[in-house]
PDB file of C-alpha atoms and ligand atoms in Angstrom:
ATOM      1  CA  UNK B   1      -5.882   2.602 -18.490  1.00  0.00           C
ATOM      2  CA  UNK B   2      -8.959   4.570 -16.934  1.00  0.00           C
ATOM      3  CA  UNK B   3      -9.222   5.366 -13.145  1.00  0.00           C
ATOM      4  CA  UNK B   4     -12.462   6.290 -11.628  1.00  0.00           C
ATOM      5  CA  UNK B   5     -11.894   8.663  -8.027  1.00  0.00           C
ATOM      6  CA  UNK B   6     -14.862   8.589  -6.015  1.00  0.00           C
ATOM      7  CA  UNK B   7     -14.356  11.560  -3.432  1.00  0.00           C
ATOM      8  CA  UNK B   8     -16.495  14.054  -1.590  1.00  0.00           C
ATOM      9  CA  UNK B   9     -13.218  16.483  -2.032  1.00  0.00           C
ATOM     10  CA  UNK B  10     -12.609  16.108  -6.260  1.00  0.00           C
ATOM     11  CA  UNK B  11     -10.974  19.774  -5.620  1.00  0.00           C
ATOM     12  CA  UNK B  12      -7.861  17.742  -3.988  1.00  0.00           C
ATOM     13  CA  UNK B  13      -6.832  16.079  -7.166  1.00  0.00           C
ATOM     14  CA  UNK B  14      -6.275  19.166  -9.644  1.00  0.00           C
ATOM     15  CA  UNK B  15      -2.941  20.064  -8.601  1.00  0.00           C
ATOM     16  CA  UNK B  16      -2.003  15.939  -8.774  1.00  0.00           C
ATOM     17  CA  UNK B  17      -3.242  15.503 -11.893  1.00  0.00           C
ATOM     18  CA  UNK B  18      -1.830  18.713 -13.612  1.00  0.00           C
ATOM     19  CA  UNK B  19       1.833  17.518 -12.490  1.00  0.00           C
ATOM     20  CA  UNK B  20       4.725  15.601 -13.939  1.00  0.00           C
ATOM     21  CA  UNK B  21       4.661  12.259 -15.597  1.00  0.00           C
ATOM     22  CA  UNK B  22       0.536  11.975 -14.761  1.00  0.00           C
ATOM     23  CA  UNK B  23       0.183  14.779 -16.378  1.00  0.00           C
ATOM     24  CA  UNK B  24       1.950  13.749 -19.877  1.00  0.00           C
ATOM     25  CA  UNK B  25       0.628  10.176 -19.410  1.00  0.00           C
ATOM     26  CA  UNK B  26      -2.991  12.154 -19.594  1.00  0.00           C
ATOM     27  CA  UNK B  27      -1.846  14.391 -22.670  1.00  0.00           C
ATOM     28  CA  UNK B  28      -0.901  11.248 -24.326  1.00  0.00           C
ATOM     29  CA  UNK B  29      -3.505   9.258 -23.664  1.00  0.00           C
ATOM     30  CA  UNK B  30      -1.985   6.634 -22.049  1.00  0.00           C
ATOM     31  CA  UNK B  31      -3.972   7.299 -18.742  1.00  0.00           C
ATOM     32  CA  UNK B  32      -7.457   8.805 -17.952  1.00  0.00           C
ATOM     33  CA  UNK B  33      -8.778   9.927 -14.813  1.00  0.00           C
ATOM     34  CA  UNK B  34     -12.019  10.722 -13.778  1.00  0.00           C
ATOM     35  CA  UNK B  35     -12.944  12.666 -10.484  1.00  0.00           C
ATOM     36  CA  UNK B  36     -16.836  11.895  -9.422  1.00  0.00           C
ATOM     37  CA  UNK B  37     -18.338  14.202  -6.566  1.00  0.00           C
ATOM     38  CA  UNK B  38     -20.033  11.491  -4.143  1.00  0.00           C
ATOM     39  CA  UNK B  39     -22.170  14.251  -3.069  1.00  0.00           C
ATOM     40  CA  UNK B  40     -24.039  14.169  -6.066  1.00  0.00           C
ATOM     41  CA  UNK B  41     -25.874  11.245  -5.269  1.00  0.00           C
ATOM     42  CA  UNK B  42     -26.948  12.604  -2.042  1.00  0.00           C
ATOM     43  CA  UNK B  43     -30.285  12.364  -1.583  1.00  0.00           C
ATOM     44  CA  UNK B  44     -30.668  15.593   0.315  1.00  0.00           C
ATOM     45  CA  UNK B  45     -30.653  17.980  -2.572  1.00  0.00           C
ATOM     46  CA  UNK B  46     -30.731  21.027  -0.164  1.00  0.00           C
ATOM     47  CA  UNK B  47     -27.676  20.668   1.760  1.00  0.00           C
ATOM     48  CA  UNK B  48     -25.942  17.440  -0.076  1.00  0.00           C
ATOM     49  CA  UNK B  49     -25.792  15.383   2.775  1.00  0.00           C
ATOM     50  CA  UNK B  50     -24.260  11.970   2.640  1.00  0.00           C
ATOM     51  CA  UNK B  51     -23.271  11.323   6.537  1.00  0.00           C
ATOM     52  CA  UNK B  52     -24.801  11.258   9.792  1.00  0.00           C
ATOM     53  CA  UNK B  53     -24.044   9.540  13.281  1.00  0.00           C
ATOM     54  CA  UNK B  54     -23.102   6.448  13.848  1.00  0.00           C
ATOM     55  CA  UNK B  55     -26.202   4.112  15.459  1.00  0.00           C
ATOM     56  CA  UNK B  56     -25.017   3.152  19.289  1.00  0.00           C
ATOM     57  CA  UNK B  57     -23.416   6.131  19.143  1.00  0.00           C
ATOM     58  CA  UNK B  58     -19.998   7.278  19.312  1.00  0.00           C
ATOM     59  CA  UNK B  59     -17.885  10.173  17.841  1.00  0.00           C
ATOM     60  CA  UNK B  60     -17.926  11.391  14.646  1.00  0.00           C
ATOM     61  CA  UNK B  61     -19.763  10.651  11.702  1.00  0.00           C
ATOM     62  CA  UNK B  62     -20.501   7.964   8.871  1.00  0.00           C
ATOM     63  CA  UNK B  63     -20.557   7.734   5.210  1.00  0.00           C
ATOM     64  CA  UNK B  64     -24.278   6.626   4.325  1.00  0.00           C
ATOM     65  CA  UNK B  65     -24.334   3.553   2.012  1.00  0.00           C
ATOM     66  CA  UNK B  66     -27.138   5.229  -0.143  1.00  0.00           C
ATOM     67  CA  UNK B  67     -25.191   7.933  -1.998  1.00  0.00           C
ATOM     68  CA  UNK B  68     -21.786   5.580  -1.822  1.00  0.00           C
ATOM     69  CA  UNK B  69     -23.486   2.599  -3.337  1.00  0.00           C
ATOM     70  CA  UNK B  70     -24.824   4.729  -5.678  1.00  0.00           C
ATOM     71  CA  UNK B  71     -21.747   6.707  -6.909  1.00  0.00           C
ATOM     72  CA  UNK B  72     -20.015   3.810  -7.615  1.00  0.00           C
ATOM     73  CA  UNK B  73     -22.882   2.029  -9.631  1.00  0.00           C
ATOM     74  CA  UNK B  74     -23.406   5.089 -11.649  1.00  0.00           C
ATOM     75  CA  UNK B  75     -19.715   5.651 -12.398  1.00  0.00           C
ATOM     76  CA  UNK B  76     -19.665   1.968 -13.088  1.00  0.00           C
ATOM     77  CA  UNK B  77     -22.388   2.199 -15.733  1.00  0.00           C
ATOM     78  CA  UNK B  78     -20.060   5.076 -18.026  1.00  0.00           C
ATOM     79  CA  UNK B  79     -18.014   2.137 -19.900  1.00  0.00           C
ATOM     80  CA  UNK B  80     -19.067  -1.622 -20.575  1.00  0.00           C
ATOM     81  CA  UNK B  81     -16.152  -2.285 -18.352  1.00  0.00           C
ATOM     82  CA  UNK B  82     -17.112  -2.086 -15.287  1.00  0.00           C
ATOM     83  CA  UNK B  83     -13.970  -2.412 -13.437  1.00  0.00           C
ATOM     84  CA  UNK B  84     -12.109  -2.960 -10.576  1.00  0.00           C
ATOM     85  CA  UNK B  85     -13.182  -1.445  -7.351  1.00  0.00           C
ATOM     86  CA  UNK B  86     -11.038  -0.691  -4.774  1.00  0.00           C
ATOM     87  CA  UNK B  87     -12.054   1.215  -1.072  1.00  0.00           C
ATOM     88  CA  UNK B  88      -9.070   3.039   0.709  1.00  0.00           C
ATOM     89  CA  UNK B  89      -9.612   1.685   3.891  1.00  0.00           C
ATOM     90  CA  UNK B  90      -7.035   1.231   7.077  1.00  0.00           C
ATOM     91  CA  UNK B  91      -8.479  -2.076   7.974  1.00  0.00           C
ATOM     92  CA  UNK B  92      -7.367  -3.814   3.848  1.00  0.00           C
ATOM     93  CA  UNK B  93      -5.121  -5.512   2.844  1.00  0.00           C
ATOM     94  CA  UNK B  94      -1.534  -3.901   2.398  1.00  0.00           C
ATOM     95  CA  UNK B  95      -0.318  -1.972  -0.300  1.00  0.00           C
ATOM     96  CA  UNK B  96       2.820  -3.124  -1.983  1.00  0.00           C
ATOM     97  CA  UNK B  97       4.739  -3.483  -5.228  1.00  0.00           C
ATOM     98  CA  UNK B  98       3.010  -6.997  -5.397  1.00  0.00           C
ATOM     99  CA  UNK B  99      -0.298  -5.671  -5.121  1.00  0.00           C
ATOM    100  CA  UNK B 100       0.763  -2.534  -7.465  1.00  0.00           C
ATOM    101  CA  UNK B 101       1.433  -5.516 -10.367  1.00  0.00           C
ATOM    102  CA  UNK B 102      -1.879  -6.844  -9.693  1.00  0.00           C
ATOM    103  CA  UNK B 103      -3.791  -3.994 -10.100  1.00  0.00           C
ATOM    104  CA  UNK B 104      -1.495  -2.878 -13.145  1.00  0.00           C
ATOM    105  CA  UNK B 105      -3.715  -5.740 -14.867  1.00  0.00           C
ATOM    106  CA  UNK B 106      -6.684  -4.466 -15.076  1.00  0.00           C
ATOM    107  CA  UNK B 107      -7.865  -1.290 -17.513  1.00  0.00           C
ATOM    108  CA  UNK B 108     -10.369   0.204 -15.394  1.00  0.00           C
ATOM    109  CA  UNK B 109     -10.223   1.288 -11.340  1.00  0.00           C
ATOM    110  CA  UNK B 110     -12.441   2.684  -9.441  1.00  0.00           C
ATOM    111  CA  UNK B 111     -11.168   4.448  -6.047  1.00  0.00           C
ATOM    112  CA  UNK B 112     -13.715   4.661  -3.303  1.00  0.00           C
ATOM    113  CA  UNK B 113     -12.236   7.190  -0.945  1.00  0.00           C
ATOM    114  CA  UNK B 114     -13.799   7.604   2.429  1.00  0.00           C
ATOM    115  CA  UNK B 115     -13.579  10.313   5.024  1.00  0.00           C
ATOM    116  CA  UNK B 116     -14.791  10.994   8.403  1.00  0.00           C
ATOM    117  CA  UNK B 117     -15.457   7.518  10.427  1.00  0.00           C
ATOM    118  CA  UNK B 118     -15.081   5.640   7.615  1.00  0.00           C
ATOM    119  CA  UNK B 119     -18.192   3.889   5.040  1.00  0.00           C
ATOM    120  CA  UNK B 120     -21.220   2.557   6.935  1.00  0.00           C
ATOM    121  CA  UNK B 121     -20.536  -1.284   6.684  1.00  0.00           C
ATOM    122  CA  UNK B 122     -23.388  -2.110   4.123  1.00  0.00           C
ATOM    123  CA  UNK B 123     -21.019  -0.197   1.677  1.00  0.00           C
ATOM    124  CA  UNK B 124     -18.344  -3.196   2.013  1.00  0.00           C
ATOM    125  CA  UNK B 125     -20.969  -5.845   1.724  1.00  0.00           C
ATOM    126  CA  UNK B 126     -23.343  -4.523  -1.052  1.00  0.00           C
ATOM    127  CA  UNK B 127     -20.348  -3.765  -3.706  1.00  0.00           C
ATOM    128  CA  UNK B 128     -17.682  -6.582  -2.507  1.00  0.00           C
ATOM    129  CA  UNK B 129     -14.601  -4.127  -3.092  1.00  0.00           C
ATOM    130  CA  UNK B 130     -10.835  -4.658  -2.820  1.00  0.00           C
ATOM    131  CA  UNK B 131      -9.464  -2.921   0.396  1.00  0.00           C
ATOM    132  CA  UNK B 132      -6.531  -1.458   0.443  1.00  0.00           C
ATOM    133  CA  UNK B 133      -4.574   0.313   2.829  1.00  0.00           C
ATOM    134  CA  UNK B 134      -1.399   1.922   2.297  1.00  0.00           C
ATOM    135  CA  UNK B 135       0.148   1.338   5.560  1.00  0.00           C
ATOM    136  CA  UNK B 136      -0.905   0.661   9.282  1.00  0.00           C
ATOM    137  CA  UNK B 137      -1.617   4.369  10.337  1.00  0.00           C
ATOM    138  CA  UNK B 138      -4.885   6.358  10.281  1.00  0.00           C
ATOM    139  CA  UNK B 139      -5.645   8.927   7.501  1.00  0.00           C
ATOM    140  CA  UNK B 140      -7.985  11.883   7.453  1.00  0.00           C
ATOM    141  CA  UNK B 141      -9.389  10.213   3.752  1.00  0.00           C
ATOM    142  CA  UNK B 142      -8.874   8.146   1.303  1.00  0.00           C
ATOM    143  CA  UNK B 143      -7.447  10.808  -1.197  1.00  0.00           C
ATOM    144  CA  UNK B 144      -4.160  10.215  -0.421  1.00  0.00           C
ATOM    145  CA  UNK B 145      -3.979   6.653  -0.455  1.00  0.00           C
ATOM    146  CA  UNK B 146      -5.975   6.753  -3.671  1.00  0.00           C
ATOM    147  CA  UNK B 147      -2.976   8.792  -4.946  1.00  0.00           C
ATOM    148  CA  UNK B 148      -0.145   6.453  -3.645  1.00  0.00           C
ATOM    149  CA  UNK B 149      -2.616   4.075  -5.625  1.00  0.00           C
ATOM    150  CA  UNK B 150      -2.503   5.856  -8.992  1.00  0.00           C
ATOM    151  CA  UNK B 151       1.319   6.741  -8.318  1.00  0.00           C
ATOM    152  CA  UNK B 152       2.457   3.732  -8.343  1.00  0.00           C
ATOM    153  CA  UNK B 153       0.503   1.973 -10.445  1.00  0.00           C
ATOM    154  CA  UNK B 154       0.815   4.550 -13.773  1.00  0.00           C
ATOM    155  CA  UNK B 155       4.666   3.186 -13.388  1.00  0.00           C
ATOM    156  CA  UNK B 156       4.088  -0.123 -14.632  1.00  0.00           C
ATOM    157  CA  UNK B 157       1.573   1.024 -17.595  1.00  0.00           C
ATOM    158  CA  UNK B 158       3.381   0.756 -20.731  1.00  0.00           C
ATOM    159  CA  UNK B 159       5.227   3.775 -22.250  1.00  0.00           C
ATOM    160  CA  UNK B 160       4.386   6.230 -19.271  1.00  0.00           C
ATOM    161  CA  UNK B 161       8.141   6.204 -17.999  1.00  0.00           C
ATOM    162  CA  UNK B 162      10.047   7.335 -20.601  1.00  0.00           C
ATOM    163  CA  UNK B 163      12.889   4.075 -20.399  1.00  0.00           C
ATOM    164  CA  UNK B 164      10.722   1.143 -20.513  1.00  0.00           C
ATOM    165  CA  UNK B 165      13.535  -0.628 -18.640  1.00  0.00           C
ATOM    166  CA  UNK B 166      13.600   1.965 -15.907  1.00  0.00           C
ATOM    167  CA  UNK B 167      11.199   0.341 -13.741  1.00  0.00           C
ATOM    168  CA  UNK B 168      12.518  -2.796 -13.398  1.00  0.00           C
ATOM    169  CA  UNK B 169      15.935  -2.096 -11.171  1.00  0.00           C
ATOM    170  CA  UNK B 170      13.582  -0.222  -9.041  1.00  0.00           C
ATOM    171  CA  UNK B 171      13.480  -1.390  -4.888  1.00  0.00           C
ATOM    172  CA  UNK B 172      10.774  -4.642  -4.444  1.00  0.00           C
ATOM    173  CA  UNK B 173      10.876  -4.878  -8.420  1.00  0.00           C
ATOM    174  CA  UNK B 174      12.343  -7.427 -10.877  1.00  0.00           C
ATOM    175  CA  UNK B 175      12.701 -10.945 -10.176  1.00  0.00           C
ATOM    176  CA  UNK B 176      14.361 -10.457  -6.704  1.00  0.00           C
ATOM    177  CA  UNK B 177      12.563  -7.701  -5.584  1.00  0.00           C
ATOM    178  CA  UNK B 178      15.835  -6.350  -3.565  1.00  0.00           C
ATOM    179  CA  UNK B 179      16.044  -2.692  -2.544  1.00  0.00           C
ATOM    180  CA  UNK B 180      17.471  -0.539  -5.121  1.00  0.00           C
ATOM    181  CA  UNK B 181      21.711  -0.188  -5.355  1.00  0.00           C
ATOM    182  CA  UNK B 182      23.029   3.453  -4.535  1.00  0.00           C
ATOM    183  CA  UNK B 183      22.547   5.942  -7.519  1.00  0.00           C
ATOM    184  CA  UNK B 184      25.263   8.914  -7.910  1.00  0.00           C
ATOM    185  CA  UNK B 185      25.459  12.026 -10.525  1.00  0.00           C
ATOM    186  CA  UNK B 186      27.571  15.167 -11.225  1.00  0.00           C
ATOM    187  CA  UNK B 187      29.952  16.463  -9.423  1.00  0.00           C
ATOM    188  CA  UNK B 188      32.138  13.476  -8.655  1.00  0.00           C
ATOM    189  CA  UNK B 189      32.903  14.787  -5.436  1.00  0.00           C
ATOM    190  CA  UNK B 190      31.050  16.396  -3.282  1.00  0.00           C
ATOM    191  CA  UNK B 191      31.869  17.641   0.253  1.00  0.00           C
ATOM    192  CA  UNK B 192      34.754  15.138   0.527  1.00  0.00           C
ATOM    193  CA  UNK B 193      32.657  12.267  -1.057  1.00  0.00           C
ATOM    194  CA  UNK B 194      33.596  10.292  -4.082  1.00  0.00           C
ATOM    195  CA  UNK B 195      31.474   8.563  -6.594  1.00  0.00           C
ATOM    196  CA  UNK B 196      32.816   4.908  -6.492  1.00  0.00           C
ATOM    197  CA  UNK B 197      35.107   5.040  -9.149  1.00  0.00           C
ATOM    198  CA  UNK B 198      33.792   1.316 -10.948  1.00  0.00           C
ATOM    199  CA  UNK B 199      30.974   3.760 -12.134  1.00  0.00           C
ATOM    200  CA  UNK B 200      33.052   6.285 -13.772  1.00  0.00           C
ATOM    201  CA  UNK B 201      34.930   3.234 -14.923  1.00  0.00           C
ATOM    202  CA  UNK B 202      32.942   2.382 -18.689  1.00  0.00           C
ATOM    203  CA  UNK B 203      32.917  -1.446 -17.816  1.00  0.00           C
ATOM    204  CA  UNK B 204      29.422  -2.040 -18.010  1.00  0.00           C
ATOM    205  CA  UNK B 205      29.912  -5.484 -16.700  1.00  0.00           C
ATOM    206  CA  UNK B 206      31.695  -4.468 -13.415  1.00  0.00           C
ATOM    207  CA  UNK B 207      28.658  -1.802 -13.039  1.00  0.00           C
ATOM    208  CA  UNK B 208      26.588  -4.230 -13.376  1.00  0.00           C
ATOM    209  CA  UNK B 209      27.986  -6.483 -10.678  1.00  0.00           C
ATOM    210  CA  UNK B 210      28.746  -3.543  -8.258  1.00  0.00           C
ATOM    211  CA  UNK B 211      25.052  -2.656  -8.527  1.00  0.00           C
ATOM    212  CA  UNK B 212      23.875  -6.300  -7.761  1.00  0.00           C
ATOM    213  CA  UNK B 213      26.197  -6.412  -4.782  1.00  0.00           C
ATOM    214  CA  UNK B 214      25.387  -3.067  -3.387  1.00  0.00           C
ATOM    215  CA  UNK B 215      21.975  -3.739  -4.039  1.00  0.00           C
ATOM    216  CA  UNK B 216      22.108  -7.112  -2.316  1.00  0.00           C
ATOM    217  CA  UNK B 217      23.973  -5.361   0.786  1.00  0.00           C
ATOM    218  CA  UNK B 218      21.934  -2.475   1.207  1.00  0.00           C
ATOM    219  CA  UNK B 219      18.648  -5.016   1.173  1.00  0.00           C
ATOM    220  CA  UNK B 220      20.358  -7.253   3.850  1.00  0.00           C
ATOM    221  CA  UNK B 221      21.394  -4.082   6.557  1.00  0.00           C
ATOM    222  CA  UNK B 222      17.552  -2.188   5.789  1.00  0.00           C
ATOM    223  CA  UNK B 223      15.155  -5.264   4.609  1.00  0.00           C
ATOM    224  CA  UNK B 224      16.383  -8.266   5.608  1.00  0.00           C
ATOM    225  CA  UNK B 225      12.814  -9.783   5.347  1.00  0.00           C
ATOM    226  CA  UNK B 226      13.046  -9.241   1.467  1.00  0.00           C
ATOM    227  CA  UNK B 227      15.922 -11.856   1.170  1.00  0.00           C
ATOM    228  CA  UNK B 228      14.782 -14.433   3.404  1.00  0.00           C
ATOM    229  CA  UNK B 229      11.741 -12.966   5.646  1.00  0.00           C
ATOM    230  CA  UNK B 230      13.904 -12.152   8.824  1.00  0.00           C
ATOM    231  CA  UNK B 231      12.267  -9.439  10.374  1.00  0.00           C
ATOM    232  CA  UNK B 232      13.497  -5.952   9.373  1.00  0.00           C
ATOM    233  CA  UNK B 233      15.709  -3.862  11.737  1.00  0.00           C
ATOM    234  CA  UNK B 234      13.239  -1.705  13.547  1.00  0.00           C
ATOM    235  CA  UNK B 235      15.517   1.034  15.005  1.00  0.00           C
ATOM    236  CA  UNK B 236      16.315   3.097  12.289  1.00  0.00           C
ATOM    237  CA  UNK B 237      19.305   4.682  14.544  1.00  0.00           C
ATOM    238  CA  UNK B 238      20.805   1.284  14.814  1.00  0.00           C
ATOM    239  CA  UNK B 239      21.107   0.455  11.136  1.00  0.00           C
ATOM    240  CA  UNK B 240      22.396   3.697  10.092  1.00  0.00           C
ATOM    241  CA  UNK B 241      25.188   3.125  12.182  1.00  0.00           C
ATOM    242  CA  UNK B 242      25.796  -0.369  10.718  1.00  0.00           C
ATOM    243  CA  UNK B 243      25.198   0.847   7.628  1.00  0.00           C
ATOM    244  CA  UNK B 244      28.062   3.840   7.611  1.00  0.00           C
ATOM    245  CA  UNK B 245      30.250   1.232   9.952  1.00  0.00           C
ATOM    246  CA  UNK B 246      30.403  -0.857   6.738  1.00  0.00           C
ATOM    247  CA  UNK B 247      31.240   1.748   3.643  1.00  0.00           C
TER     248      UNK B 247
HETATM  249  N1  SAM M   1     -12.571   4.848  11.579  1.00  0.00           N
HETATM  250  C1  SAM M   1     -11.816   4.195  10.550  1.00  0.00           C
HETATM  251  C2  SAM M   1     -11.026   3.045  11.157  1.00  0.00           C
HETATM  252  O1  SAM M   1     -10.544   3.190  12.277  1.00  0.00           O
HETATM  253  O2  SAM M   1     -10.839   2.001  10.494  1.00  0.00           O
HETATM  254  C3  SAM M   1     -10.856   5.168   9.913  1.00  0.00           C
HETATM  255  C4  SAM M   1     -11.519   6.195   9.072  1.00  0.00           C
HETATM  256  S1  SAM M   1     -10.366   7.317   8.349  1.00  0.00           S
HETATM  257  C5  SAM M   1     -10.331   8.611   9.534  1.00  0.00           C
HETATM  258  C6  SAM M   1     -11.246   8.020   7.013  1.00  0.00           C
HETATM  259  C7  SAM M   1     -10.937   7.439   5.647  1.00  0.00           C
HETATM  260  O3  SAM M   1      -9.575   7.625   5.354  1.00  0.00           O
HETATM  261  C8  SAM M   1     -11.181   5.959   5.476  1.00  0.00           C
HETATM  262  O4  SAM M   1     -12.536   5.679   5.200  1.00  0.00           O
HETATM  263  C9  SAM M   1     -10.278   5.615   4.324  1.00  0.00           C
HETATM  264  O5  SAM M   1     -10.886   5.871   3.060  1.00  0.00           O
HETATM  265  C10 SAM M   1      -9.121   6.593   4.504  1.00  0.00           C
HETATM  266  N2  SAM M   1      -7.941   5.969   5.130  1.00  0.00           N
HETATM  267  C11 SAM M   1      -7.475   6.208   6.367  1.00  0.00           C
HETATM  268  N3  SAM M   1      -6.370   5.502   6.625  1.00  0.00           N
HETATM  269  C12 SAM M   1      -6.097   4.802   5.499  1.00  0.00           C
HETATM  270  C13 SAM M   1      -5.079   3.879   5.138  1.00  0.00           C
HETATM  271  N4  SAM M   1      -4.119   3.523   5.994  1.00  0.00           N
HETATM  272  N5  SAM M   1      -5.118   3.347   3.894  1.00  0.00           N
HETATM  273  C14 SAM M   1      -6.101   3.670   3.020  1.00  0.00           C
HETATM  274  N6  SAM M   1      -7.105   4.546   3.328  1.00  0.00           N
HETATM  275  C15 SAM M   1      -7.105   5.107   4.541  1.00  0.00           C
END
């Protein structure tokens, strides 16, 4: 799978792409990524300008569709494939494990991250991209997002987590698409607290159903909306109390 970044900060993504289980997904070819400089297509060749104020004024300033529009065609035109493009944008749709799936499908996405006020609106209209935003709040770019992007979406590629099953109990995955049960590991006991002894127990069956049932529990106190679309509890406060009231 191949993942274009279109950035005016490429420096941002060494350190995330020299890390981890990116990292050895890259070294074994399982994933590429390619960071393209935005500024390149600036048309000002003196000072690589590719923003300026917005008409009717305002504060700040706005990506210009020229040197957008064209980073994205020209990163396009590298493979036969020309992909699919997605814009980081607070005003897309919302990131989730369901979306994650659907862009798991493709072999080729581009990332168009913005910065500043956001992309000049002919940016949207001329190229027709995805948007995506990874949660109602504001970002300084689209770097981040286009991370969460990449993050998430390496997990479902095949053979980049090392247990091929390992994805699939994971929280809003599987059939269900429940939050995850509680994992425990060495010691046993820690500051007075006990790993529940069914998992020290060998019966793989009665792990199996402890799992489903603390799974199923833990999704009803935190995310009731995944069960049956009640709205989730909003004070966090509230349902950490309920939740140590009921262990
Ligand atoms: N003025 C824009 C607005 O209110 O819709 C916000 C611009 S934001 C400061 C700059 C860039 O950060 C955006 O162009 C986008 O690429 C990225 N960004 C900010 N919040 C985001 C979010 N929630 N999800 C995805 N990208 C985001």
């Amino acid at each position: 799978m191949r993942f274009d970044v279109l950035t005016l900060f490429p420096e941002i993504f060494a350190g995330y792409l020299g890390q981890g289980l990116l990292k050895r997904a890259i070294e074994r070819q399982l994933i590429d990524v390619y960071v393209h400089d935005i500024r390149e297509w600036s048309t000002d060749a003196r000072h690589k300008k590719v923003d300026d104020r917005p008409f009717g004024g305002g504060p700040g300033m706005v990506l210009m569709a020229e040197p957008v529009v064209a980073s994205v065609e020209a990163a396009r035109a590298q493979q036969a494939d020309p992909g699919h493009l997605v814009m980081l944008t607070p005003q897309g749709r919302r990131f989730d494990q369901r979306v994650v799936e659907e862009l798991a499908a493709n072999e080729r996405i581009l990332l168009l991250c913005g910065r500043y006020e956001g992309f000049d609106e002919r940016v949207r209209l001329i190229l027709r991209p995805d948007e995506i935003s990874i949660g109602d709040f504001v970002l300084n770019g689209g770097e981040v997002a286009a991370m969460a992007v990449i993050d998430a979406v390496i997990r479902l590629v095949p053979q980049v987590l090392g247990d091929e099953q390992s994805s699939g109990d994971d929280s809003f995955s599987g059939p269900r698409r429940w939050l995850e049960f509680a994992q425990y590991t060495r010691p046993r006991e820690y500051r007075g607290l006990e790993v529940p002894p069914i998992l020290l127990s060998g019966d793989h069956g009665a792990i199996a159903r402890w799992r489903e049932q603390d799974a199923l529990r833990r999704t009803n106190l935190r995310r009731p909306d995944l069960i049956d679309g009640r709205q989730a509890e909003t004070e966090g406060g509230e349902r950490q109390e309920t939740e140590r009231d009921s262990q």
